[in-house]
XYZ file of C-alpha atoms in Angstrom:
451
model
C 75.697 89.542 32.916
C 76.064 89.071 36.720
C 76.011 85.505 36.568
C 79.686 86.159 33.679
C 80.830 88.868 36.117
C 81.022 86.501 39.204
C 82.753 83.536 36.800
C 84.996 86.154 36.074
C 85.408 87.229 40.111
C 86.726 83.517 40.525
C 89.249 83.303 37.901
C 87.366 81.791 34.882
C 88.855 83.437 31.957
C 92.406 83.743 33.557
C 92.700 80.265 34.530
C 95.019 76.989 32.998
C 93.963 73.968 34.041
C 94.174 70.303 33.035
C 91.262 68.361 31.190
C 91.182 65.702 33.487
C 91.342 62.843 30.722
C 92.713 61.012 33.957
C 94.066 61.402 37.624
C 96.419 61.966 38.330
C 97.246 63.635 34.989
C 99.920 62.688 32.728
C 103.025 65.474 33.535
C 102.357 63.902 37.192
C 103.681 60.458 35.748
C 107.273 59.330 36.611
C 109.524 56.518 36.132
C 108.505 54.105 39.203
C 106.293 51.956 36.310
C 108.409 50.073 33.665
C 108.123 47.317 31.250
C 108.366 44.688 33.689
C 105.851 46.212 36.130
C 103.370 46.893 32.901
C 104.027 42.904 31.753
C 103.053 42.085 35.669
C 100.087 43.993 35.456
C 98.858 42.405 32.123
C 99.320 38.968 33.425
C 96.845 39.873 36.316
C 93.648 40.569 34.060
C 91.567 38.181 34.944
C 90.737 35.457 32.772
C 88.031 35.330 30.389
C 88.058 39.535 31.215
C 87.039 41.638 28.300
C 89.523 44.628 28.183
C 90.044 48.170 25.530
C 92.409 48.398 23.105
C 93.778 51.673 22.066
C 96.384 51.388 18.757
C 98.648 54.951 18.061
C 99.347 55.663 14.407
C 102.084 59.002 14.636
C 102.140 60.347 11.460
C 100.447 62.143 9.458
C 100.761 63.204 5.562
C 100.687 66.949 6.659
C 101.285 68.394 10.109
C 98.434 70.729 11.180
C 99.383 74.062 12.937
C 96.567 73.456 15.712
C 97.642 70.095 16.351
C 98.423 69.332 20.010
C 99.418 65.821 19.572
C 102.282 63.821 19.185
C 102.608 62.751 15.611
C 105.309 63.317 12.627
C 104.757 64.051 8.897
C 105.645 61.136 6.199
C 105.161 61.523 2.325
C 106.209 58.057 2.436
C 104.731 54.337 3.009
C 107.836 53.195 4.576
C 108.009 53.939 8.078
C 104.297 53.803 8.407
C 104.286 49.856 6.998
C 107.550 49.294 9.274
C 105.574 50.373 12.190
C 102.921 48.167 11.611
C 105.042 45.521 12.010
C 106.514 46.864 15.234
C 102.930 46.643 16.378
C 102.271 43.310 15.032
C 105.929 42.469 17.182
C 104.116 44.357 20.281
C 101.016 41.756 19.889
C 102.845 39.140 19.958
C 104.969 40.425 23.257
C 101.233 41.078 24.928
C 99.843 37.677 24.229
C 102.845 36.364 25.812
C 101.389 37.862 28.749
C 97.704 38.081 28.579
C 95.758 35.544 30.717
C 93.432 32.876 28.410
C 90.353 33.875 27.205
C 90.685 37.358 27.803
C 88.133 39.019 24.544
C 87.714 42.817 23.488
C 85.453 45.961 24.561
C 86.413 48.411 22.725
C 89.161 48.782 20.011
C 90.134 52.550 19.032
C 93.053 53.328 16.041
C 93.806 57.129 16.865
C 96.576 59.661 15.894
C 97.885 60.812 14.047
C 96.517 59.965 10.928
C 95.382 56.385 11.355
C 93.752 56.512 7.522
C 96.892 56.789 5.888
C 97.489 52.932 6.451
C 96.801 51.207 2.947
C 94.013 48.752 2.884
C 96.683 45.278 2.996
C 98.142 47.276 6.465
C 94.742 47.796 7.823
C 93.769 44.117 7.036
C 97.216 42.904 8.561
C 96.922 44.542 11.636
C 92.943 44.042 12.298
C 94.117 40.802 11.762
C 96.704 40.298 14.070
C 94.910 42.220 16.663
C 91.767 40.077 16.568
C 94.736 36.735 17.273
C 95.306 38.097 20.080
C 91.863 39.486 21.515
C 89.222 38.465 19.291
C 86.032 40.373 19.119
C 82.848 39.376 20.672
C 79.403 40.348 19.545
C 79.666 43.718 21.143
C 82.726 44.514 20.337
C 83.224 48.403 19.284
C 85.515 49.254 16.911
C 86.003 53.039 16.300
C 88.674 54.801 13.865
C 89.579 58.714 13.883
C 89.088 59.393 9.864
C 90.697 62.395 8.154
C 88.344 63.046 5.008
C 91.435 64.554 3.541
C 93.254 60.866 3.841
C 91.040 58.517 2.828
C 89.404 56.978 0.012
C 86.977 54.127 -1.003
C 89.698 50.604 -0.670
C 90.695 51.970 2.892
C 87.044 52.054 3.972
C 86.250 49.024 2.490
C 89.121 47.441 4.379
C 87.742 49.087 7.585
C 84.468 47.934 7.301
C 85.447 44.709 6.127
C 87.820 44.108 9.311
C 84.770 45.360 11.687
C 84.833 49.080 11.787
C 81.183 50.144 13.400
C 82.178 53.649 14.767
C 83.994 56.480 12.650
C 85.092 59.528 13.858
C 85.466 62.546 11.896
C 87.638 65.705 13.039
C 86.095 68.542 11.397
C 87.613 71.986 13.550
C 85.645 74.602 11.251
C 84.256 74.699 7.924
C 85.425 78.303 7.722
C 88.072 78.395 5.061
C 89.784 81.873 6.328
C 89.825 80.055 9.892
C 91.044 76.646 8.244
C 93.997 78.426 6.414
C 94.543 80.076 9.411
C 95.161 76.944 11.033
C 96.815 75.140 8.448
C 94.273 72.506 7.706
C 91.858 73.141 4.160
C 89.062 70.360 4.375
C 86.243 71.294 2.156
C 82.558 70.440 3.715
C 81.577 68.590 0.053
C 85.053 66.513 0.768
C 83.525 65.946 4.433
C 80.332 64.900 3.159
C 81.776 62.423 0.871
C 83.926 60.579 3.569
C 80.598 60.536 5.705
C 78.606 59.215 3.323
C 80.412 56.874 2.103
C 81.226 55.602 5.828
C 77.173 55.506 6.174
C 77.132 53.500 2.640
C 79.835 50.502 4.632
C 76.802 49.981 7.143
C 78.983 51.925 9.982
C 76.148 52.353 12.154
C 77.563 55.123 14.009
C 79.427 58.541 13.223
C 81.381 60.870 15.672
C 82.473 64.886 15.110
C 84.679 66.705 16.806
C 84.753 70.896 16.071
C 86.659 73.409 18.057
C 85.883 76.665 19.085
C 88.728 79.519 20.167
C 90.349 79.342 16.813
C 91.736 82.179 15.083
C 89.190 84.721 13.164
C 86.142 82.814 14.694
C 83.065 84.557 15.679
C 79.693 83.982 16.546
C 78.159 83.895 13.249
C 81.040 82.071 11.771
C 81.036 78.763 14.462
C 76.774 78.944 13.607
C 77.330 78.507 10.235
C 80.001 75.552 10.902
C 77.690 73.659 13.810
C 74.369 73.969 10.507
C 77.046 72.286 8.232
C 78.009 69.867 10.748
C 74.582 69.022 11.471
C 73.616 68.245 8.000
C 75.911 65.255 8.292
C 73.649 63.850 10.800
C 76.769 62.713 13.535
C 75.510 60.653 16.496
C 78.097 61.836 18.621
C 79.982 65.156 18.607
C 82.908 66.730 20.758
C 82.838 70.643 21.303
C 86.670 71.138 22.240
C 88.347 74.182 23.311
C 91.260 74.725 21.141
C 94.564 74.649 23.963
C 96.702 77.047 22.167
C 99.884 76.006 23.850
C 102.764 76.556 21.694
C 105.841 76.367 24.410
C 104.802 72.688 23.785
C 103.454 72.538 20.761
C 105.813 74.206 18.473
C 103.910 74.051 15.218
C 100.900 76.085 17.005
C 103.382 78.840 17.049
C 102.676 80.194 13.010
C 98.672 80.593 14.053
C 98.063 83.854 13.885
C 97.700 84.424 18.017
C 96.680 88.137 17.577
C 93.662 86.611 15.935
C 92.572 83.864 18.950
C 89.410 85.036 20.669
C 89.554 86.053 24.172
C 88.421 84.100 26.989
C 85.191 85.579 27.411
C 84.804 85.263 23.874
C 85.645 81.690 23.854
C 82.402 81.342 26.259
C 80.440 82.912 24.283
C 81.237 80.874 21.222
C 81.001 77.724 23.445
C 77.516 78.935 24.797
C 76.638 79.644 21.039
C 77.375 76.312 19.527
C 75.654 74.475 22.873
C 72.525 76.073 21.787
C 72.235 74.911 18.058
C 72.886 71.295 19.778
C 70.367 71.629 21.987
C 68.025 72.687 19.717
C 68.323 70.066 17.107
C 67.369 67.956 20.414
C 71.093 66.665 21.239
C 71.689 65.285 25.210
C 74.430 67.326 26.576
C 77.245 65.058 27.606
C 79.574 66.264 30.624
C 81.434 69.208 29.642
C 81.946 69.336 26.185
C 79.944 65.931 24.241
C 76.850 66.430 22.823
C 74.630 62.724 21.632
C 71.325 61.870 19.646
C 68.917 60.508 22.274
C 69.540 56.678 21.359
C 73.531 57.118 21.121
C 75.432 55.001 23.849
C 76.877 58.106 25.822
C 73.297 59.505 26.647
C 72.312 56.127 27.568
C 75.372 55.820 29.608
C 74.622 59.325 31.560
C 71.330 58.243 32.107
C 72.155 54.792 34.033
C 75.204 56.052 36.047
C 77.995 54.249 33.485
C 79.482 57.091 31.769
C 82.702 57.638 32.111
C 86.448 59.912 31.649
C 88.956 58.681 29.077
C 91.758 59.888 27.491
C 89.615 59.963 24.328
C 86.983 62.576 26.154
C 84.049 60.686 27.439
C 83.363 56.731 26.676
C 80.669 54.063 27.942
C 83.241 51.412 27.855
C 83.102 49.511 31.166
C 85.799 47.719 31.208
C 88.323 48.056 33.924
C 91.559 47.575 31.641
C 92.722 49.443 28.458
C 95.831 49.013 26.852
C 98.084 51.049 24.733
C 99.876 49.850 21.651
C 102.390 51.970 19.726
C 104.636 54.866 20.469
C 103.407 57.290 23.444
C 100.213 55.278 24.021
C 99.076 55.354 27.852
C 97.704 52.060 28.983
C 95.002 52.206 32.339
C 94.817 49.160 35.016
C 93.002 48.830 38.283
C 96.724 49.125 40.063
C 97.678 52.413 37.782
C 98.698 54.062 34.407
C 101.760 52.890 32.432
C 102.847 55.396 28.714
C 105.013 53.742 26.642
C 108.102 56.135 25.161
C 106.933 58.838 23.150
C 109.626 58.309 20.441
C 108.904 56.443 17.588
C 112.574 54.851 17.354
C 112.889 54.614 21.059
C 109.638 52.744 21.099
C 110.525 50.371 18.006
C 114.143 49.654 19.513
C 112.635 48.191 22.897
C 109.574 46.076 20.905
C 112.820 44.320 18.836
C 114.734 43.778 21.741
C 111.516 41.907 23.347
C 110.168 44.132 25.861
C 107.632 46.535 26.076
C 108.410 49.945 25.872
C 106.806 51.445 29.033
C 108.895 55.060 30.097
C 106.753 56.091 32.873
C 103.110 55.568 34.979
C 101.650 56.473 38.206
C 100.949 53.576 40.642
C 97.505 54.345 42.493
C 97.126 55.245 45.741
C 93.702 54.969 47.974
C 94.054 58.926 48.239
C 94.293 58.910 44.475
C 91.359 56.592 43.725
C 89.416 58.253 45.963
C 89.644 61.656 43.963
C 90.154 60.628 40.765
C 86.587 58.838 41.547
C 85.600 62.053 42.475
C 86.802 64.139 39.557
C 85.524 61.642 37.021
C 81.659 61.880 38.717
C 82.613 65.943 38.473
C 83.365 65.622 34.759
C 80.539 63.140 34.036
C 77.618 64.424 36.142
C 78.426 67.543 37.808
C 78.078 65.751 40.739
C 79.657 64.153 43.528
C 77.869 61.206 45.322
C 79.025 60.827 49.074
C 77.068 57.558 49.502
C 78.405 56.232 46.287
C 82.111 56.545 46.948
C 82.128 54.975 50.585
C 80.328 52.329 49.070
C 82.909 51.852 46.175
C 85.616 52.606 48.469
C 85.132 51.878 51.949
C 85.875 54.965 53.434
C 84.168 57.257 55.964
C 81.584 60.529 54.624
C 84.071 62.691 56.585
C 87.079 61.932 54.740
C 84.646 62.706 51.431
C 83.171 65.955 53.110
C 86.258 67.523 54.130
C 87.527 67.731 50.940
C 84.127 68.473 49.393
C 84.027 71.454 51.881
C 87.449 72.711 51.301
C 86.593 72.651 47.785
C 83.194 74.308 47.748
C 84.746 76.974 50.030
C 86.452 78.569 47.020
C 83.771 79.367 44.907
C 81.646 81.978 47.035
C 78.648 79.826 47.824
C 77.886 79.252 43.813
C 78.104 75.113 44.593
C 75.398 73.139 46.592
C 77.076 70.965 49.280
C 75.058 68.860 51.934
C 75.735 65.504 53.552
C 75.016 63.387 50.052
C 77.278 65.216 48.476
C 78.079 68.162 45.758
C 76.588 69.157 42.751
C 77.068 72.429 40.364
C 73.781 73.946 39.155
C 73.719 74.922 36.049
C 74.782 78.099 35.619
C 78.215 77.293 37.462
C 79.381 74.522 35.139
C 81.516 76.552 32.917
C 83.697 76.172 36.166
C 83.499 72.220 36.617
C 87.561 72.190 35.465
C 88.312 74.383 38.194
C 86.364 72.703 40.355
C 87.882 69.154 39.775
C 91.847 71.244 39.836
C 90.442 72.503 43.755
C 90.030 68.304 44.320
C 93.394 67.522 42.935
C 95.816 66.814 45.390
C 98.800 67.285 43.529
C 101.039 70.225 42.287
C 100.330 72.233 39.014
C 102.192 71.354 36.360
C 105.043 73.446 35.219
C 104.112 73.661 31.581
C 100.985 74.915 32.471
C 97.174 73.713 31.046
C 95.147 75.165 28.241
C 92.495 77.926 29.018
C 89.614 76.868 31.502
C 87.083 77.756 28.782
């Protein structure tokens, strides 16, 4: 009880602030990175490089209430098969510009409801994608599954076109709390879509479930995190649910009366942590939990983990690039989105030009603490030997922000000339930690809850 009293003396359950997916985050982006800058950028991977690939499907057959992210209900095949092509279109435009020989790390189809393509659309654009980058022999290609969207020809065209990661968004097995949030997905239908995933020889399965949803409670998210074990996932995400509905309109008919408080929120974080830990799970940075063999954990252990806009990854590759509508694309020299409208998007693909809106170019300030903030996230740790190393800079450039950092949270962090680190019982502050490193204004809209 102390220890929750003196998170609560430094602002824990009152505080916004971002995830730190990436640094600087994305309302910090403006429009001094365009299409021709992003084509420049391509054209300086270096040859024979292996780079990410991350393909955005917006639209979905129903439009969850909890749902955050930019997407658009379709009843319809039309659009969806139109924007396929626009991808295919975008392909082409980046192999115009890719260097030769350049092969692929990681491929990831998110949403948006990336299972509502039918099986010829998922073989088309595999297809085309592979042209372009082909895969090598350690090539990783995960899709976000809905079990509600899916059936046995689109997995078969998944597996057949390379598919060796699946990731399945659960939220709750609660039905009051599902209704709540306007998404009914049955655990027998989730078990189905898992198994048959397992049956393809998809070697690995990741779940994501939320806590700080309407009507939860302690006993409810136990019962959940049993079900969700019972499926056996390799990999699972424990997200807080951002209720932000002055941005997300839809989030707006949950019932907000019924969202847990922040303290609450901690506790149901702290209760689903345990049942991981338990059934002998590695705890991965903030909010990832991974068998003892999965990737992450190895990852962690060797120093390679790392922040994406996808949570946490082990993909080493220096370059990832966004296809399709709102997609944000990371080089060595910066970030570059393209437009978040679907029609704006398609309209500058025809007229043969990417469609990047906005980016950040990096500065050495920024790679300096983004550095920092992404050791934060991934090892609740900073390493002052490590970053002059990486970045040739002095210890007393690192310390003094170290210091001015650790000075705000009453002597609960451990700072000494190799660096930072946050025991254990301080971690539930790590995103207020990484917000006292950020250099740069908060944003207007403000960030979800801390916890």
């Amino acid at each position: 009880m102390a220890m929750k009293a003196q998170l609560a003396k430094l602002g824990l359950f009152d505080a916004r602030v971002p995830r730190y997916t990436s640094y600087p985050t994305a309302p910090h982006f403006g429009g001094g990175v365009d299409s021709s800058l992003f084509a420049r950028w391509i054209s300086l991977v270096p040859r024979g490089a292996e780079i990410s690939l991350y393909v955005h499907v917006p639209f979905c057959r129903r439009l969850c209430w909890f749902c955050a992210c930019r997407t658009q209900g379709t009843q319809s095949d039309r659009p969806v098969a139109a924007y396929v092509d626009t991808l295919k279109s975008e392909l082409d435009l980046l192999a115009r510009n890719l260097p030769e020989g350049v092969r692929l790390s990681r491929l990831h189809w998110g949403g948006g409801t990336p299972t509502l393509l039918q099986p010829d659309m998922i073989e088309d654009l595999a297809q085309a994608i592979k042209q372009v980058v082909p895969f090598t022999d350690r090539t990783e290609f995960s899709v976000e599954i809905d079990p509600n969207e899916i059936d046995a020809p689109r997995l078969d065209a998944l597996a057949s076109a390379g598919m060796n990661r699946a990731s399945v968004g659960v939220q709750d097995f609660n039905e009051d709390i599902q209704r709540s949030i306007g998404r009914l997905q049955g655990y027998e239908v989730t078990r189905w879509a898992v198994d048959e995933i397992r049956a393809r020889g998809v070697a690995s399965l990741n779940a994501d479930i939320l806590y700080g949803l309407p009507h939860q409670s302690k006993a409810r998210i136990t019962e959940s995190v049993q079900k969700l074990l019972s499926l056996n996932p390799d990999r699972v995400a424990l997200y807080g649910y951002a209720h932000v509905p002055w941005m997300a309109k839809r989030q707006q008919m949950l019932p907000s009366d019924a969202l847990p408080t922040p303290e609450e929120r901690l506790e149901l974080f702290d209760t689903a942590r345990r049942l991981f830990l338990w059934d002998n799970y590695a705890e991965i940075g903030i909010d990832h939990f991974a068998t003892k063999d999965d990737g992450l954990n190895i990852a962690l252990k060797t120093g390679r983990l790392r922040r994406n806009f996808q949570g946490y990854t082990d993909d080493t590759a220096d370059v990832l690039i966004g296809l399709g509508a709102s997609s944000i694309s990371r080089f060595p020299q910066g970030y570059a989105q393209n437009d978040p409208g679907t029609g704006a998007h398609t309209a500058a693909i025809r007229d043969g030009r990417f469609s990047t809106s906005r980016g950040h170019v990096f500065s050495s300030e920024d790679r300096l603490r983004g550095r920092m903030i992404e050791q934060l996230m991934c090892e609740f740790r900073i390493d002052t030997p490590d970053l002059c190393r990486r970045l040739d800079i002095s210890a007393q450039q690192v310390h003094r922000i170290l210091q001015a950092s650790a000075a705000q949270f009453g002597g609960l962090l451990q700072l000494d000339d190799q660096g930072l680190r946050v025991p254990h019982e301080a971690r539930p502050l790590t995103r207020m930690i990484a917000r006292s490193i950020d250099a740069y204004a908060l944003s207007k809209a403000g960030h979800s809850s801390a916890i």
